[in-house]
């Protein structure tokens, strides 16, 4: 039987091919339970101002232990390369980590990445010694440019962030996979979307809203864990060829 | 670290204003006038008038 190897990002072997976000949960407590159910060992986090006027507010690190999980700081809300670099410098100072998720957005309506700015920011960050996982459009040409710039993971969107529409352009995702190391980022809605991404050959799937906004986030986290495992196994197993006509499963010989 | 253990308050001064903050505040970074103020240099940095300080930490996000 084909044996799998762990997903390796910037020299770090991950047990799970599912990476989950920590936004939009009702509470950090619910977030922590969903994380446990998902089996993920890497989570994305955002960098924001400390609330100085109300220090009694719950803090993420009180519920999710940075020693136990890999924190992947993001640049959500950044619209220029400079904003993104500034945010991640602070993240590196706060956590001491150089592995980061870059996203440079364009229009709040669709949250598509600004690819020219994303490529420029990737180059700036790599020059400063960061390991950069990059949220990008599903454009194979830009994906290749990001990989050539030294990005440690190319993360094309399956559909717009938070939309839950699933993999909209499997052809492009496959073309990107053929040329680069790829987890899919954004747009997953339910377990079958994650399985489809993995069956296409993605190295992993990153999602947030599909779990956080499910009726039962903890149960959906468990569903996603199994979907990613199932999709990965199906990819490694190699699916049967598609045929135009029926082909009976029982032998024709010996028919009474 | 459980949540209750982390809730003791300590007094710190930010931009001349004394504020209370949770003790054991971890994973925080400070930016002073758009440059990182490294933790190792806190003893030697003097806050000047009109300095712009940003103090950030990690919150939930995708």
PDB file of N, CA and C in Angstrom, chain B residues 3-48:
ATOM      1  N   UNK B   3      -6.740  30.568  32.438  1.00  0.00           N
ATOM      2  CA  UNK B   3      -7.173  31.945  32.296  1.00  0.00           C
ATOM      3  C   UNK B   3      -7.143  32.689  33.637  1.00  0.00           C
ATOM      4  N   UNK B   4      -7.578  32.006  34.706  1.00  0.00           N
ATOM      5  CA  UNK B   4      -7.656  32.674  36.009  1.00  0.00           C
ATOM      6  C   UNK B   4      -6.290  33.102  36.508  1.00  0.00           C
ATOM      7  N   UNK B   5      -5.302  32.273  36.293  1.00  0.00           N
ATOM      8  CA  UNK B   5      -3.954  32.597  36.769  1.00  0.00           C
ATOM      9  C   UNK B   5      -3.410  33.848  36.088  1.00  0.00           C
ATOM     10  N   UNK B   6      -3.903  34.107  34.868  1.00  0.00           N
ATOM     11  CA  UNK B   6      -3.323  35.197  34.094  1.00  0.00           C
ATOM     12  C   UNK B   6      -4.007  36.526  34.361  1.00  0.00           C
ATOM     13  N   UNK B   7      -4.996  36.527  35.209  1.00  0.00           N
ATOM     14  CA  UNK B   7      -5.822  37.721  35.302  1.00  0.00           C
ATOM     15  C   UNK B   7      -5.356  38.763  36.319  1.00  0.00           C
ATOM     16  N   UNK B   8      -4.224  38.536  37.010  1.00  0.00           N
ATOM     17  CA  UNK B   8      -3.749  39.564  37.938  1.00  0.00           C
ATOM     18  C   UNK B   8      -3.371  40.807  37.144  1.00  0.00           C
ATOM     19  N   UNK B   9      -3.740  41.940  37.692  1.00  0.00           N
ATOM     20  CA  UNK B   9      -3.490  43.191  36.979  1.00  0.00           C
ATOM     21  C   UNK B   9      -2.202  43.842  37.472  1.00  0.00           C
ATOM     22  N   UNK B  10      -1.478  44.435  36.572  1.00  0.00           N
ATOM     23  CA  UNK B  10      -0.302  45.205  36.947  1.00  0.00           C
ATOM     24  C   UNK B  10      -0.417  46.593  36.331  1.00  0.00           C
ATOM     25  N   UNK B  11       0.279  47.559  36.921  1.00  0.00           N
ATOM     26  CA  UNK B  11       0.224  48.925  36.395  1.00  0.00           C
ATOM     27  C   UNK B  11       1.392  49.165  35.452  1.00  0.00           C
ATOM     28  N   UNK B  12       1.089  49.688  34.283  1.00  0.00           N
ATOM     29  CA  UNK B  12       2.156  50.054  33.328  1.00  0.00           C
ATOM     30  C   UNK B  12       1.843  51.458  32.797  1.00  0.00           C
ATOM     31  N   UNK B  13       2.860  52.145  32.302  1.00  0.00           N
ATOM     32  CA  UNK B  13       2.656  53.491  31.779  1.00  0.00           C
ATOM     33  C   UNK B  13       2.794  53.492  30.264  1.00  0.00           C
ATOM     34  N   UNK B  14       1.760  53.907  29.581  1.00  0.00           N
ATOM     35  CA  UNK B  14       1.804  54.010  28.120  1.00  0.00           C
ATOM     36  C   UNK B  14       1.516  55.456  27.740  1.00  0.00           C
ATOM     37  N   UNK B  15       2.438  56.056  26.997  1.00  0.00           N
ATOM     38  CA  UNK B  15       2.309  57.475  26.612  1.00  0.00           C
ATOM     39  C   UNK B  15       1.960  58.365  27.810  1.00  0.00           C
ATOM     40  N   UNK B  16       2.644  58.152  28.924  1.00  0.00           N
ATOM     41  CA  UNK B  16       2.464  58.985  30.111  1.00  0.00           C
ATOM     42  C   UNK B  16       1.216  58.687  30.913  1.00  0.00           C
ATOM     43  N   UNK B  17       0.396  57.781  30.404  1.00  0.00           N
ATOM     44  CA  UNK B  17      -0.848  57.477  31.108  1.00  0.00           C
ATOM     45  C   UNK B  17      -0.717  56.128  31.792  1.00  0.00           C
ATOM     46  N   UNK B  18      -0.965  56.139  33.112  1.00  0.00           N
ATOM     47  CA  UNK B  18      -0.870  54.865  33.835  1.00  0.00           C
ATOM     48  C   UNK B  18      -2.114  54.038  33.533  1.00  0.00           C
ATOM     49  N   UNK B  19      -1.869  52.813  33.111  1.00  0.00           N
ATOM     50  CA  UNK B  19      -2.980  51.925  32.797  1.00  0.00           C
ATOM     51  C   UNK B  19      -2.755  50.597  33.485  1.00  0.00           C
ATOM     52  N   UNK B  20      -3.827  49.838  33.649  1.00  0.00           N
ATOM     53  CA  UNK B  20      -3.649  48.494  34.177  1.00  0.00           C
ATOM     54  C   UNK B  20      -3.648  47.508  33.010  1.00  0.00           C
ATOM     55  N   UNK B  21      -2.860  46.472  33.167  1.00  0.00           N
ATOM     56  CA  UNK B  21      -2.762  45.453  32.118  1.00  0.00           C
ATOM     57  C   UNK B  21      -2.629  44.098  32.795  1.00  0.00           C
ATOM     58  N   UNK B  22      -3.053  43.039  32.127  1.00  0.00           N
ATOM     59  CA  UNK B  22      -2.901  41.714  32.755  1.00  0.00           C
ATOM     60  C   UNK B  22      -1.432  41.379  32.917  1.00  0.00           C
ATOM     61  N   UNK B  23      -1.087  40.818  34.060  1.00  0.00           N
ATOM     62  CA  UNK B  23       0.308  40.403  34.223  1.00  0.00           C
ATOM     63  C   UNK B  23       0.546  39.164  33.364  1.00  0.00           C
ATOM     64  N   UNK B  24       1.784  38.863  33.110  1.00  0.00           N
ATOM     65  CA  UNK B  24       2.088  37.690  32.288  1.00  0.00           C
ATOM     66  C   UNK B  24       1.627  37.873  30.864  1.00  0.00           C
ATOM     67  N   UNK B  25       1.520  39.139  30.438  1.00  0.00           N
ATOM     68  CA  UNK B  25       1.105  39.437  29.070  1.00  0.00           C
ATOM     69  C   UNK B  25       2.184  38.909  28.121  1.00  0.00           C
ATOM     70  N   UNK B  26       1.850  37.842  27.421  1.00  0.00           N
ATOM     71  CA  UNK B  26       2.866  37.224  26.571  1.00  0.00           C
ATOM     72  C   UNK B  26       2.564  37.495  25.108  1.00  0.00           C
ATOM     73  N   UNK B  27       3.526  37.229  24.261  1.00  0.00           N
ATOM     74  CA  UNK B  27       3.338  37.336  22.818  1.00  0.00           C
ATOM     75  C   UNK B  27       2.799  38.711  22.419  1.00  0.00           C
ATOM     76  N   UNK B  28       3.458  39.723  22.938  1.00  0.00           N
ATOM     77  CA  UNK B  28       3.093  41.099  22.604  1.00  0.00           C
ATOM     78  C   UNK B  28       4.286  41.735  21.922  1.00  0.00           C
ATOM     79  N   UNK B  29       4.030  42.615  20.950  1.00  0.00           N
ATOM     80  CA  UNK B  29       5.131  43.339  20.317  1.00  0.00           C
ATOM     81  C   UNK B  29       4.827  44.832  20.325  1.00  0.00           C
ATOM     82  N   UNK B  30       5.881  45.623  20.391  1.00  0.00           N
ATOM     83  CA  UNK B  30       5.725  47.074  20.421  1.00  0.00           C
ATOM     84  C   UNK B  30       6.418  47.677  19.210  1.00  0.00           C
ATOM     85  N   UNK B  31       5.707  48.605  18.570  1.00  0.00           N
ATOM     86  CA  UNK B  31       6.290  49.360  17.469  1.00  0.00           C
ATOM     87  C   UNK B  31       6.349  50.825  17.910  1.00  0.00           C
ATOM     88  N   UNK B  32       7.502  51.460  17.707  1.00  0.00           N
ATOM     89  CA  UNK B  32       7.639  52.872  18.081  1.00  0.00           C
ATOM     90  C   UNK B  32       8.014  53.648  16.833  1.00  0.00           C
ATOM     91  N   UNK B  33       7.169  54.572  16.440  1.00  0.00           N
ATOM     92  CA  UNK B  33       7.384  55.384  15.235  1.00  0.00           C
ATOM     93  C   UNK B  33       7.718  54.513  14.025  1.00  0.00           C
ATOM     94  N   UNK B  34       6.879  53.517  13.822  1.00  0.00           N
ATOM     95  CA  UNK B  34       6.948  52.606  12.675  1.00  0.00           C
ATOM     96  C   UNK B  34       8.139  51.654  12.691  1.00  0.00           C
ATOM     97  N   UNK B  35       8.883  51.632  13.801  1.00  0.00           N
ATOM     98  CA  UNK B  35       9.984  50.656  13.896  1.00  0.00           C
ATOM     99  C   UNK B  35       9.767  49.765  15.103  1.00  0.00           C
ATOM    100  N   UNK B  36      10.153  48.481  14.947  1.00  0.00           N
ATOM    101  CA  UNK B  36      10.020  47.552  16.059  1.00  0.00           C
ATOM    102  C   UNK B  36      10.867  48.025  17.236  1.00  0.00           C
ATOM    103  N   UNK B  37      10.256  48.032  18.415  1.00  0.00           N
ATOM    104  CA  UNK B  37      11.032  48.270  19.637  1.00  0.00           C
ATOM    105  C   UNK B  37      11.331  46.900  20.238  1.00  0.00           C
ATOM    106  N   UNK B  38      12.542  46.385  20.026  1.00  0.00           N
ATOM    107  CA  UNK B  38      12.802  45.014  20.464  1.00  0.00           C
ATOM    108  C   UNK B  38      12.746  44.884  21.986  1.00  0.00           C
ATOM    109  N   UNK B  39      12.249  43.743  22.437  1.00  0.00           N
ATOM    110  CA  UNK B  39      12.107  43.500  23.874  1.00  0.00           C
ATOM    111  C   UNK B  39      13.441  43.722  24.596  1.00  0.00           C
ATOM    112  N   UNK B  40      14.523  43.309  23.924  1.00  0.00           N
ATOM    113  CA  UNK B  40      15.846  43.393  24.553  1.00  0.00           C
ATOM    114  C   UNK B  40      16.281  44.840  24.783  1.00  0.00           C
ATOM    115  N   UNK B  41      15.619  45.791  24.113  1.00  0.00           N
ATOM    116  CA  UNK B  41      16.039  47.199  24.234  1.00  0.00           C
ATOM    117  C   UNK B  41      15.091  48.029  25.086  1.00  0.00           C
ATOM    118  N   UNK B  42      14.114  47.381  25.742  1.00  0.00           N
ATOM    119  CA  UNK B  42      13.115  48.144  26.509  1.00  0.00           C
ATOM    120  C   UNK B  42      13.778  49.045  27.560  1.00  0.00           C
ATOM    121  N   UNK B  43      14.888  48.573  28.166  1.00  0.00           N
ATOM    122  CA  UNK B  43      15.546  49.339  29.234  1.00  0.00           C
ATOM    123  C   UNK B  43      16.190  50.611  28.706  1.00  0.00           C
ATOM    124  N   UNK B  44      16.580  50.598  27.456  1.00  0.00           N
ATOM    125  CA  UNK B  44      17.352  51.724  26.928  1.00  0.00           C
ATOM    126  C   UNK B  44      16.519  52.680  26.076  1.00  0.00           C
ATOM    127  N   UNK B  45      15.267  52.279  25.759  1.00  0.00           N
ATOM    128  CA  UNK B  45      14.438  53.156  24.915  1.00  0.00           C
ATOM    129  C   UNK B  45      13.767  54.222  25.785  1.00  0.00           C
ATOM    130  N   UNK B  46      13.936  55.484  25.395  1.00  0.00           N
ATOM    131  CA  UNK B  46      13.244  56.564  26.090  1.00  0.00           C
ATOM    132  C   UNK B  46      12.098  57.036  25.200  1.00  0.00           C
ATOM    133  N   UNK B  47      10.917  57.071  25.776  1.00  0.00           N
ATOM    134  CA  UNK B  47       9.764  57.535  25.010  1.00  0.00           C
ATOM    135  C   UNK B  47       9.812  59.057  24.918  1.00  0.00           C
ATOM    136  N   UNK B  48       9.743  59.557  23.699  1.00  0.00           N
ATOM    137  CA  UNK B  48       9.825  61.006  23.459  1.00  0.00           C
ATOM    138  C   UNK B  48       8.418  61.574  23.228  1.00  0.00           C
TER     139      UNK B  48
END
